mmCIF file of C-alpha atoms and ligand atoms in Angstrom:
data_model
loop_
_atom_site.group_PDB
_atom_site.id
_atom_site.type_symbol
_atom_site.label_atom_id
_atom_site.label_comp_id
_atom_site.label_asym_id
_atom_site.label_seq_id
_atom_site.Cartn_x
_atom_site.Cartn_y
_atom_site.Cartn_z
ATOM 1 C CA UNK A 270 2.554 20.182 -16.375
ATOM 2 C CA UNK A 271 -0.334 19.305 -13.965
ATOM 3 C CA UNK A 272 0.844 15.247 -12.950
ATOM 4 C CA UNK A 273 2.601 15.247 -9.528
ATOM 5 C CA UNK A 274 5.798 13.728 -11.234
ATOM 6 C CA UNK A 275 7.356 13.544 -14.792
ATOM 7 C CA UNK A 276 10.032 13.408 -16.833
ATOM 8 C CA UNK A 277 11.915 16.688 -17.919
ATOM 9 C CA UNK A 278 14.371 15.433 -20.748
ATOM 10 C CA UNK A 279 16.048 19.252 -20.777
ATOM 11 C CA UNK A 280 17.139 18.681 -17.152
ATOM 12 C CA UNK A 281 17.026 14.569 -17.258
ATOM 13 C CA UNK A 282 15.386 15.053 -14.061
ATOM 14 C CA UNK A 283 12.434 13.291 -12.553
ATOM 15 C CA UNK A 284 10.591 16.793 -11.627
ATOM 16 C CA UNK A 285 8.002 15.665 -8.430
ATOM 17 C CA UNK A 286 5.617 17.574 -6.519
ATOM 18 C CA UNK A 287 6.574 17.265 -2.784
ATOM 19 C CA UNK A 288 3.671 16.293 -1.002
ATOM 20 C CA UNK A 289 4.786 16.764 2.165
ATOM 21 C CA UNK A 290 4.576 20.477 2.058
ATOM 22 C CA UNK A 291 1.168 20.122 0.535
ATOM 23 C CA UNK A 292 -1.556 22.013 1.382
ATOM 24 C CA UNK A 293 0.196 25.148 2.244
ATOM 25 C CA UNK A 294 3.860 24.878 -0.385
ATOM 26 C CA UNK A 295 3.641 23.406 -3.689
ATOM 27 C CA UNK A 296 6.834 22.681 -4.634
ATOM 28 C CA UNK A 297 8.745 20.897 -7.341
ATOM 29 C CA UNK A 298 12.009 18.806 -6.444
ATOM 30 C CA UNK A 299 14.180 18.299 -9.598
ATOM 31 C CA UNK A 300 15.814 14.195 -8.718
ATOM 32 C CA UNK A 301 18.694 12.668 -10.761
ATOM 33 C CA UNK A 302 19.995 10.251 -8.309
ATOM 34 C CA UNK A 303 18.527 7.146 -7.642
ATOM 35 C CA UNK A 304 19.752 8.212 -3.319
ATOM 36 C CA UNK A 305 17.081 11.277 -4.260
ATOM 37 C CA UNK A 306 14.530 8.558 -5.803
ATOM 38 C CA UNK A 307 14.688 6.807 -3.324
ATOM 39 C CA UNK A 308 14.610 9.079 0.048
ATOM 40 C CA UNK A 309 11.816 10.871 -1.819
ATOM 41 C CA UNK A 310 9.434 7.367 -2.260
ATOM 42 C CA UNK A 311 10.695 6.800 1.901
ATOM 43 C CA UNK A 312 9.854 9.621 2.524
ATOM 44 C CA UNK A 313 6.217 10.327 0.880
ATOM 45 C CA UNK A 314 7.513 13.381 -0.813
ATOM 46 C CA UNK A 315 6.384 11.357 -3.546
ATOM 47 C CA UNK A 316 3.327 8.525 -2.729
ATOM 48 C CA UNK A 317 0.639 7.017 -3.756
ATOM 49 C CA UNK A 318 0.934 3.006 -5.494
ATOM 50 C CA UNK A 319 0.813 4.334 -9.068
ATOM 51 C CA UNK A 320 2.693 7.121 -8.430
ATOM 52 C CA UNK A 321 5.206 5.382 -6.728
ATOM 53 C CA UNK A 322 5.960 2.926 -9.472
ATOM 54 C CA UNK A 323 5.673 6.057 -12.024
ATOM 55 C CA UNK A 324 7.926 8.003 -9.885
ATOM 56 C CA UNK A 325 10.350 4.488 -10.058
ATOM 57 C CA UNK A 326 10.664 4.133 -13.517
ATOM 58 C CA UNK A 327 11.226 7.993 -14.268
ATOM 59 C CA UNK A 328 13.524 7.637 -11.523
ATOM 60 C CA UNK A 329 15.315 4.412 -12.767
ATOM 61 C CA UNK A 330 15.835 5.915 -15.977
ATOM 62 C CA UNK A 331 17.460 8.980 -14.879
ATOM 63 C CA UNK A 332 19.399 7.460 -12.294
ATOM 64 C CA UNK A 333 20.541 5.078 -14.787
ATOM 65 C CA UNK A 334 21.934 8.127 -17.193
ATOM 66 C CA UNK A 335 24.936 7.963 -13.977
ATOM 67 C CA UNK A 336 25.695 4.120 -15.297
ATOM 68 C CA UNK A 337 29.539 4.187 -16.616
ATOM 69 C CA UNK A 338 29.679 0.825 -17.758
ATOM 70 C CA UNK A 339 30.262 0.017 -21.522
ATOM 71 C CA UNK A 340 29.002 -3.249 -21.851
ATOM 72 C CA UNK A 341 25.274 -4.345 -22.597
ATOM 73 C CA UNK A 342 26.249 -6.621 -19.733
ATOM 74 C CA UNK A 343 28.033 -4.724 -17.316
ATOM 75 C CA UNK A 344 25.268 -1.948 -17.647
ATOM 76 C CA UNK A 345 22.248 -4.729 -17.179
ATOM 77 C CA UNK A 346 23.761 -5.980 -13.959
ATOM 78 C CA UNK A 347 24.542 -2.121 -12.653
ATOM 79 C CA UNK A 348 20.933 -1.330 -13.878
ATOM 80 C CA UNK A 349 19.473 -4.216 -11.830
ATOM 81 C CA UNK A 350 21.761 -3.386 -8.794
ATOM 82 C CA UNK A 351 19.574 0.089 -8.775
ATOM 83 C CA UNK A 352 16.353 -1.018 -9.256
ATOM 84 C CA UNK A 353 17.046 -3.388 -6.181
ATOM 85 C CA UNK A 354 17.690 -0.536 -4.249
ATOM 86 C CA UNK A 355 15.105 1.788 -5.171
ATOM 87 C CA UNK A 356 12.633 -1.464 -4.772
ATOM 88 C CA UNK A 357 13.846 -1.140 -0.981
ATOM 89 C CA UNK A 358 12.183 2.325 -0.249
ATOM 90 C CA UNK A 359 8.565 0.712 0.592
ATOM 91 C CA UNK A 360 7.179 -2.395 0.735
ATOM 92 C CA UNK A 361 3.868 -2.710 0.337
ATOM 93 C CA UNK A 362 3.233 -0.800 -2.992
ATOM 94 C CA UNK A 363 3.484 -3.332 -5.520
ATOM 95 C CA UNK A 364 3.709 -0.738 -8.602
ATOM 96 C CA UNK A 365 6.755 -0.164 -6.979
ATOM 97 C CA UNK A 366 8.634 -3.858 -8.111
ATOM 98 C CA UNK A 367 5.774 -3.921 -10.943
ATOM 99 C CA UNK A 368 7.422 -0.795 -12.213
ATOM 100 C CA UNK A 369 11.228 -1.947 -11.740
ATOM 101 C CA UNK A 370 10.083 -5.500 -13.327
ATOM 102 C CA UNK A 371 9.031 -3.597 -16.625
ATOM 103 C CA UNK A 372 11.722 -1.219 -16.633
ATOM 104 C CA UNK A 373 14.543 -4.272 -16.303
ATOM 105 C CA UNK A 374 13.085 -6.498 -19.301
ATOM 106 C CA UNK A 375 13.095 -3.230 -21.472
ATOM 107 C CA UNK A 376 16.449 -3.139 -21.212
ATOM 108 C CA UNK A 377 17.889 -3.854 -25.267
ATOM 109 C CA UNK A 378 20.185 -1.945 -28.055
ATOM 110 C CA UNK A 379 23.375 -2.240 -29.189
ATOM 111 C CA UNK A 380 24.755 0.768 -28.194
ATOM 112 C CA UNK A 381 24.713 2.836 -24.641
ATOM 113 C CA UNK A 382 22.437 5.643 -26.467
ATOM 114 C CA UNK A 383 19.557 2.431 -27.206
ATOM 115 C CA UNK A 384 20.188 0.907 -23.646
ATOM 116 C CA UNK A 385 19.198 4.591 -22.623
ATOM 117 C CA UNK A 386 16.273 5.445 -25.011
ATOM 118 C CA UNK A 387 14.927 1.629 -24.468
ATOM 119 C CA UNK A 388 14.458 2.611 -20.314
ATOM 120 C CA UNK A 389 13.060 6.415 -21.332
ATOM 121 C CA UNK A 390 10.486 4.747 -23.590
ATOM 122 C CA UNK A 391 9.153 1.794 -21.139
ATOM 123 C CA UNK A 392 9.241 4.625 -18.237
ATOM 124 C CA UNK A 393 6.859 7.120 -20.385
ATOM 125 C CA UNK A 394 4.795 4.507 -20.572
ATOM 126 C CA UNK A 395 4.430 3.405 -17.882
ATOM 127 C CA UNK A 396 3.633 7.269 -17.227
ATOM 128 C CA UNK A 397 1.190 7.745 -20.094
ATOM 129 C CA UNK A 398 -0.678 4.231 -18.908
ATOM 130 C CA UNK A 399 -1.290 5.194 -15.433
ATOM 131 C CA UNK A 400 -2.834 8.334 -16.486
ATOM 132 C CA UNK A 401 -4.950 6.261 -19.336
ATOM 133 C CA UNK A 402 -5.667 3.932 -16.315
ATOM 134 C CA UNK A 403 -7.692 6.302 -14.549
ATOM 135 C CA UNK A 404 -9.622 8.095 -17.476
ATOM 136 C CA UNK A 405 -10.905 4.231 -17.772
ATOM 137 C CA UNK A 406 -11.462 3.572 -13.774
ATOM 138 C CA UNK A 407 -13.984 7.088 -14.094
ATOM 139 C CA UNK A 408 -16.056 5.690 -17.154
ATOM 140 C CA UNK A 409 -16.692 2.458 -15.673
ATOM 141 C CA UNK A 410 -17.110 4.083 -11.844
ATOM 142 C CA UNK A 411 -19.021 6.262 -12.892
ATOM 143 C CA UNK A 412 -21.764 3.564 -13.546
ATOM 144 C CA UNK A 413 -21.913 2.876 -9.493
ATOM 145 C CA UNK A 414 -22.299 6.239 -8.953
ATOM 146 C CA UNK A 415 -26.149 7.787 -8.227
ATOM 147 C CA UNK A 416 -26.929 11.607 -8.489
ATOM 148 C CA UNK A 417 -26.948 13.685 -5.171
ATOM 149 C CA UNK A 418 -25.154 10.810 -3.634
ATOM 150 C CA UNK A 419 -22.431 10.914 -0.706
ATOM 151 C CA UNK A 420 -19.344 9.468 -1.432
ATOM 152 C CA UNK A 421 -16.924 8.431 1.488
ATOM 153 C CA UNK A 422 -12.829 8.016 0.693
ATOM 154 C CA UNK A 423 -10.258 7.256 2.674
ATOM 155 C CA UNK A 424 -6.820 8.684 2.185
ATOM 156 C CA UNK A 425 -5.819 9.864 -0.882
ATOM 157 C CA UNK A 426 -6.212 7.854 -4.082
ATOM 158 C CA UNK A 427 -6.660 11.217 -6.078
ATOM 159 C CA UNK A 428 -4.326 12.675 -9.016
ATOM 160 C CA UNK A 429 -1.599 13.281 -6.759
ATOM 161 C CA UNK A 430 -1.320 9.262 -5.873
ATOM 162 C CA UNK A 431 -2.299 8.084 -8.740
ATOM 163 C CA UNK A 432 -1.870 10.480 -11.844
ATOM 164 C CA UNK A 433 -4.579 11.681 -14.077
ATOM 165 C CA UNK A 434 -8.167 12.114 -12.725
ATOM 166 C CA UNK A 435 -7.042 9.325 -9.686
ATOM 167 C CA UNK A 436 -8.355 5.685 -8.892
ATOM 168 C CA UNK A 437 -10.697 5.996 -5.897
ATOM 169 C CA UNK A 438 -10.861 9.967 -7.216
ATOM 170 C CA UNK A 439 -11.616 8.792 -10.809
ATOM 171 C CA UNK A 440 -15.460 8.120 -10.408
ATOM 172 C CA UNK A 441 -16.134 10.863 -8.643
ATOM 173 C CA UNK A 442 -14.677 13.816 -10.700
ATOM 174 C CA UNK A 443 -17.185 11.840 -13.493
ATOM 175 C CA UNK A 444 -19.605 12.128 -11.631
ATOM 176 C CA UNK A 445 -18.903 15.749 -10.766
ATOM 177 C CA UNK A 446 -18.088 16.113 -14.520
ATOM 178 C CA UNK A 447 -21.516 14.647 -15.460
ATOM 179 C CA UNK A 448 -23.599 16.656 -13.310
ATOM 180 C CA UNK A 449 -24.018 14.465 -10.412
ATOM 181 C CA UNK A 450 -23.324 16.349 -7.836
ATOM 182 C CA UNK A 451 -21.932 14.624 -5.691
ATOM 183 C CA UNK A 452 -20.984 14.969 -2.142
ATOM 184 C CA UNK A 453 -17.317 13.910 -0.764
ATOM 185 C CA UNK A 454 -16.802 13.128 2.355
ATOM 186 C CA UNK A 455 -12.393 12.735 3.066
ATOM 187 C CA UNK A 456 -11.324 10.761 6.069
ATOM 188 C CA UNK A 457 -8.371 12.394 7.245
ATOM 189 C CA UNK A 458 -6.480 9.695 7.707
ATOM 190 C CA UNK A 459 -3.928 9.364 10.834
ATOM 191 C CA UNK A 460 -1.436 9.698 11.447
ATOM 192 C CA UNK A 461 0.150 11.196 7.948
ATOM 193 C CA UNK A 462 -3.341 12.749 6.947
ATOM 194 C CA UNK A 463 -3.152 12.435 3.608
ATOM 195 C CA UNK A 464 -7.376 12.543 3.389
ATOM 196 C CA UNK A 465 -6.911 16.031 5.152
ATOM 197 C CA UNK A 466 -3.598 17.469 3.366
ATOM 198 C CA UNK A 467 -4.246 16.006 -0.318
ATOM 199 C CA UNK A 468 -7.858 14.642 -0.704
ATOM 200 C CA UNK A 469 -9.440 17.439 0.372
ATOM 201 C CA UNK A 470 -7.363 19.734 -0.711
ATOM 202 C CA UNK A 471 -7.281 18.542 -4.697
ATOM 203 C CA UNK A 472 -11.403 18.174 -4.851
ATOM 204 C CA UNK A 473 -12.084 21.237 -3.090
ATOM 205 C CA UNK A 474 -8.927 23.084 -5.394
ATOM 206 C CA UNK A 475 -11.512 20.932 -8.486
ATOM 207 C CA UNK A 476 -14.459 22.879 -6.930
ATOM 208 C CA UNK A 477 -16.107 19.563 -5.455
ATOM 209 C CA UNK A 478 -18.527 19.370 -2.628
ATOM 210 C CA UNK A 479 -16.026 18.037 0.071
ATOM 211 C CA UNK A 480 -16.370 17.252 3.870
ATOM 212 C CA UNK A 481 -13.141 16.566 6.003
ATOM 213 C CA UNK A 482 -13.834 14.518 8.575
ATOM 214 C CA UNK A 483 -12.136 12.928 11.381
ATOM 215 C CA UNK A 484 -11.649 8.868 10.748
ATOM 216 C CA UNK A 485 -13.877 8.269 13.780
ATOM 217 C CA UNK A 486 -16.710 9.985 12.635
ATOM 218 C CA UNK A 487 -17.583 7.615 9.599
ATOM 219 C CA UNK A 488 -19.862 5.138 11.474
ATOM 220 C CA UNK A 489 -22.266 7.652 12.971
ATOM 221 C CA UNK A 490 -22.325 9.273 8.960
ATOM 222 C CA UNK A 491 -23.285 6.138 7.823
ATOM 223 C CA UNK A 492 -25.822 5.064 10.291
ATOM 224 C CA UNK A 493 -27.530 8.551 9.306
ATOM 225 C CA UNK A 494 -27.599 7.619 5.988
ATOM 226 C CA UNK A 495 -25.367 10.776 4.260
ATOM 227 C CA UNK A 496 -23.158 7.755 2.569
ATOM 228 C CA UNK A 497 -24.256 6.220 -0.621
ATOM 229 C CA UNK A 498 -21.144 4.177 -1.616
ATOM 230 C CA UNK A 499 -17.694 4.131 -0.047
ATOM 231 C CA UNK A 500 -14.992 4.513 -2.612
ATOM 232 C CA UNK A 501 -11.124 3.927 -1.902
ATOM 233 C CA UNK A 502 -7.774 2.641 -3.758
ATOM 234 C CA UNK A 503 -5.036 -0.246 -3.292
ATOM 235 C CA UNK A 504 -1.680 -0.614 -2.429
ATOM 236 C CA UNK A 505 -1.876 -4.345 -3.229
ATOM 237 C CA UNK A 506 -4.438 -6.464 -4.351
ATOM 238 C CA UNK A 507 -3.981 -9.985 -3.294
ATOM 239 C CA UNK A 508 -4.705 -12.828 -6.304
ATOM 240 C CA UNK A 509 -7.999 -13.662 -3.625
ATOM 241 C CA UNK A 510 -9.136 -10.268 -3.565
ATOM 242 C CA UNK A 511 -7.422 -9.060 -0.270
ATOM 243 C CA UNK A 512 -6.551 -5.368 -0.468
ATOM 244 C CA UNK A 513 -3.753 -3.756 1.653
ATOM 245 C CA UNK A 514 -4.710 0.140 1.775
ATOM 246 C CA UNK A 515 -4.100 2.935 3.948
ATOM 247 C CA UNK A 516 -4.763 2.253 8.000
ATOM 248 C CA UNK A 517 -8.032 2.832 8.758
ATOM 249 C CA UNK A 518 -9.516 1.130 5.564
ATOM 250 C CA UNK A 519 -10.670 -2.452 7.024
ATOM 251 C CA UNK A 520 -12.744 -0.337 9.576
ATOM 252 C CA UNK A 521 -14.236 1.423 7.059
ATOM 253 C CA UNK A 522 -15.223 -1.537 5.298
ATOM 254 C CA UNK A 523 -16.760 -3.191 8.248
ATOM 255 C CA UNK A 524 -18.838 -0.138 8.824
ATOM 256 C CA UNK A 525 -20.065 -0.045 5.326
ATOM 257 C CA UNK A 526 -20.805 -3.860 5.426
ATOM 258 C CA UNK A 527 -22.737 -2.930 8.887
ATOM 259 C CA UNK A 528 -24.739 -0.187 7.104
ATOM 260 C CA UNK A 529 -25.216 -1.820 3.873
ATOM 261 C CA UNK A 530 -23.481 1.021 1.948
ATOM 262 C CA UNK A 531 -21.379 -0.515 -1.243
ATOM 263 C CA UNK A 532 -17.432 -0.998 -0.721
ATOM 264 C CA UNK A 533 -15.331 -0.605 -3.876
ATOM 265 C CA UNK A 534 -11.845 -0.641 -4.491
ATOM 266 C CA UNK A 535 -10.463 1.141 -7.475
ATOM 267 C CA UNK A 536 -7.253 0.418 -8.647
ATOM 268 C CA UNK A 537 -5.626 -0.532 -11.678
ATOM 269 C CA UNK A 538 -4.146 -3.915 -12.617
ATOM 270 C CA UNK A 539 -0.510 -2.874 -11.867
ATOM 271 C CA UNK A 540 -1.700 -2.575 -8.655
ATOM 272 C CA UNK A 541 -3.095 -6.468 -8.446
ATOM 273 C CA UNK A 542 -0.073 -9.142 -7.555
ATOM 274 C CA UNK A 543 -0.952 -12.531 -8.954
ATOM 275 C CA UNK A 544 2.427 -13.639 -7.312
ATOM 276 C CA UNK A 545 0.319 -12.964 -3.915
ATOM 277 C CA UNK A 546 -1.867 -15.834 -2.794
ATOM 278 C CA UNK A 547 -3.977 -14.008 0.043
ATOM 279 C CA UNK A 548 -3.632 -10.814 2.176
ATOM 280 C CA UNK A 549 -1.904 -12.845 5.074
ATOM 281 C CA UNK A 550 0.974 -12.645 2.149
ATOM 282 C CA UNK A 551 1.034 -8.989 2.059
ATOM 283 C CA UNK A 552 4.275 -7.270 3.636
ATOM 284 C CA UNK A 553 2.471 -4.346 5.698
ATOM 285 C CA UNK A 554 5.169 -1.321 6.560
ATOM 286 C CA UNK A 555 5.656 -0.356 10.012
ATOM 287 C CA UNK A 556 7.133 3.386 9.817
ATOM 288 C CA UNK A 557 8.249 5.755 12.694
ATOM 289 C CA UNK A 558 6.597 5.880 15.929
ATOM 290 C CA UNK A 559 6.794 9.558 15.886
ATOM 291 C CA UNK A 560 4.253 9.884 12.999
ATOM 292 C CA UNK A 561 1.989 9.082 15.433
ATOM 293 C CA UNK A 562 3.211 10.873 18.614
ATOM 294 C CA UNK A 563 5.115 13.775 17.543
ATOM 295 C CA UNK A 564 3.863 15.304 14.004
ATOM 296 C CA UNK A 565 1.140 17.928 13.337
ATOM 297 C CA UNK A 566 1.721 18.486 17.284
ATOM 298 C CA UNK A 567 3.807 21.581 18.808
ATOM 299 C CA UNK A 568 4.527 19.296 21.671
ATOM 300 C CA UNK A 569 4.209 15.685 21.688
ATOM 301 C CA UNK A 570 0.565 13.785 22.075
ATOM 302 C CA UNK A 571 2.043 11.515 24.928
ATOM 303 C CA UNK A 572 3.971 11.270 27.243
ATOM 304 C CA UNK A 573 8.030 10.159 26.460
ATOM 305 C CA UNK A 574 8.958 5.953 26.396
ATOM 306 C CA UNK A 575 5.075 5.356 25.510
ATOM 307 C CA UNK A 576 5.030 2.727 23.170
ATOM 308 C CA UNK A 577 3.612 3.273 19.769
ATOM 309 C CA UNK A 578 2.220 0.698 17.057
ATOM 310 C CA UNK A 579 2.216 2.667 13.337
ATOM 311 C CA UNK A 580 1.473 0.242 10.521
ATOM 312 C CA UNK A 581 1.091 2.134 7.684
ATOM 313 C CA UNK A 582 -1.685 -0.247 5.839
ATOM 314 C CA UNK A 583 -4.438 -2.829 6.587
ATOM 315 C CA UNK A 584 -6.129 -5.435 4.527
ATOM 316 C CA UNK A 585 -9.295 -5.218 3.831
ATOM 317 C CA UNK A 586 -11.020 -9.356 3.284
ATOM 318 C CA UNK A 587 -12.357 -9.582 -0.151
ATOM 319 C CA UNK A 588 -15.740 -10.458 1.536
ATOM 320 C CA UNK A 589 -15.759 -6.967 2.364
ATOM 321 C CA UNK A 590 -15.175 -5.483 -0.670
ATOM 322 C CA UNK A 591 -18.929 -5.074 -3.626
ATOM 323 C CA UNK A 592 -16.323 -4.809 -5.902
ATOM 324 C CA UNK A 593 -13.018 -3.584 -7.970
ATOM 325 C CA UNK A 594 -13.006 -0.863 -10.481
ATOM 326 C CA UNK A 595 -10.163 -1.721 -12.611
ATOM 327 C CA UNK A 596 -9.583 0.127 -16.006
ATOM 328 C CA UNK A 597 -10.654 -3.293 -17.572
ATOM 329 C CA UNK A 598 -13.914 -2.822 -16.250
ATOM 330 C CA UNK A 599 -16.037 -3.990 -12.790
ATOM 331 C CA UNK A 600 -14.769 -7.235 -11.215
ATOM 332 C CA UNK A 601 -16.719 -8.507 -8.481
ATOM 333 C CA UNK A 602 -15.953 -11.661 -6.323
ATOM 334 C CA UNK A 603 -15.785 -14.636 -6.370
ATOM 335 C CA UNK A 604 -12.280 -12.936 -7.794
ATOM 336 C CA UNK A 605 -10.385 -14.164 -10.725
ATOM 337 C CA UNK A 606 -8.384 -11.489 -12.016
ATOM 338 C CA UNK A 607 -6.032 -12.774 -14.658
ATOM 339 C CA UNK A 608 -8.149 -15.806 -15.410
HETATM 340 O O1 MRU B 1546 1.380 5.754 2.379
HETATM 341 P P1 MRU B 1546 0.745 6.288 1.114
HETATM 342 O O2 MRU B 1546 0.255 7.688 1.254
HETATM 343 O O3 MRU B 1546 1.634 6.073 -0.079
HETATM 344 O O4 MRU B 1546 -0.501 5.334 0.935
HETATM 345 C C1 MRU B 1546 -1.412 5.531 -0.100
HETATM 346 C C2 MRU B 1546 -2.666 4.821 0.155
HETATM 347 O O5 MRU B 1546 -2.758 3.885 0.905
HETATM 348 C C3 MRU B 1546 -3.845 5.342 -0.569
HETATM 349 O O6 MRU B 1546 -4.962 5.214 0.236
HETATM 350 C C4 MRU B 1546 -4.184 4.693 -1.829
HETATM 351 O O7 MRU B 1546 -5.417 4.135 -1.840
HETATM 352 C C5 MRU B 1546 -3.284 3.720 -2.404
HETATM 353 S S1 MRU B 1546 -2.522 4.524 -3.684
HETATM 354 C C6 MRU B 1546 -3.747 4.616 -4.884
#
């Protein structure tokens, strides 16, 4: 099994990838709690929007197995107690409480064997979906895509966020696929360098042309001309267009506004909130200081009592953005999603 998370009925485990240990360890955690679920989704053993509302549901569903109650009733509420608390792990994700939603209303049966089978079904779909998703986000990126073209991404939006061939990933394996050539240049993304550990790992392990760079070396790539279109992914599309992603994306969308290089977003529609207005509406996740000052370092960067700011997204204005690749097809502003 390639995905970075699944379902393994003979174990009713969710089996996921850790990709904290990534590049160097690939290992598999087997989780049947929903305290495992959720410490690994806090923890980015398991990351990524779509992967974190896969990861839910699979997660949901096993953790659910642990339900004693005998009632349709008394199980709902005890199944709606968990998802509440497995909701809690991150905020900004909205596949996350997308996920839960879907997994709650699938709830039906008569007897605690249906309750169970009614939360594995709507959980392998949501897990067969998100990998549909992105076989759809590469056929219709892979129109905005020129040969011999250079391709910048920040953090990862590949398979191992998103499942399948990736969102921000998607267009450019098809492009690969097709002949293309293309070349990738990976932010590595401070603090948690997810560009370094996981982009560029999974297109170079793909055999892709990639380039890690540092985040600050993006504006003097694209005032040389090596980028052709910038391509990233969401953690929450606003209903205006708005688009929390990983720190460090706004910038990069200013830049590519300054240098006239195209700005898309790929991401599914799980990933799009109608029930948020604007990006002012987005809950952005502060983490822990010491992702900043103390990891990847064998002694800290700074000195002890320094203060340290470590949100873990931005928003990117819809102005800044060409345009979404969605596995609907190319939506492009003024932005009406669901109308
Ligand atoms: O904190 P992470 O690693 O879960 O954040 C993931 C991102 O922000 C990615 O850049 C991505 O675009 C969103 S997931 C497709």
């Amino acid at each position: 099994m390639n995905e970075p998370v699944y379902l393994d009925d003979s174990r009713n485990a969710l089996i996921a990838l850790d990709q904290t240990l990534l590049p160097h360890e690939q290992h598999r955690l087997e989780l049947t709690t929903a305290e495992q679920v959720w410490e690994a989704i806090k923890t980015l053993r398991v990351r990524g929007a779509p992967v974190i509302g896969v990861s839910a549901a699979i997660g949901a569903y096993v953790a659910a197995r642990n339900i004693v109650a005998t009632t349709l009733e008394g199980f709902t509420a005890e199944f709606s107690k968990l998802c509440a608390y497995l909701n809690s792990s991150r905020p900004t994700a909205v596949n996350l409480s997308w996920a839960l939603r879907q997994m709650q209303s699938a709830l039906r049966g008569d007897t605690r064997d249906a309750w169970l089978e009614s939360l594995r079904e709507c959980a392998l779909e949501i897990y067969r979906n998100a990998i549909l998703d992105t076989e759809s986000i590469a056929a219709h990126g892979l129109t905005l895509v020129k040969r011999d073209c250079g391709i910048l991404t920040h953090c990862n939006a590949g398979r191992l966020a998103c499942m399948g061939k990736g969102t921000a990933t998607a267009p450019i394996y098809a492009a690969h696929d097709a002949g293309y050539n293309p070349r990738v240049y990976a932010d590595e993304t401070r603090p948690l360098m997810q560009g370094a550990r996981l982009t560029a790992f999974e297109l170079h392990q793909a055999g892709l042309d990639v380039t890690l760079i540092c985040d600050n070396m993006s504006a003097s790539l694209m005032k040389s001309g090596a980028i052709d279109a910038v391509f990233v992914g969401a953690d929450r599309v606003a209903a205006n267009g708005d688009a929390a992603n990983k720190i460090g994306t706004l910038a990069v969308a200013i830049l590519a506004k300054q240098y006239c290089v195209p700005f898309y977003v790929c991401a599914p529609y799980s990933t799009i909130d109608a029930g948020t207005p604007t990006g002012a509406d987005i809950v952005i996740e502060q983490r822990d200081p010491t992702e900043v000052s103390h990891m990847w370092f064998s002694r800290p960067s700074t000195s002890p009592g320094v203060k340290v700011y470590n949100p873990a997204f931005d928003v990117t204005d819809a102005e800044l953005i060409t345009a979404f690749v969605t596995e609907r097809g190319i939506v492009r502003g003024p932005y009406n999603f669901f109308g």
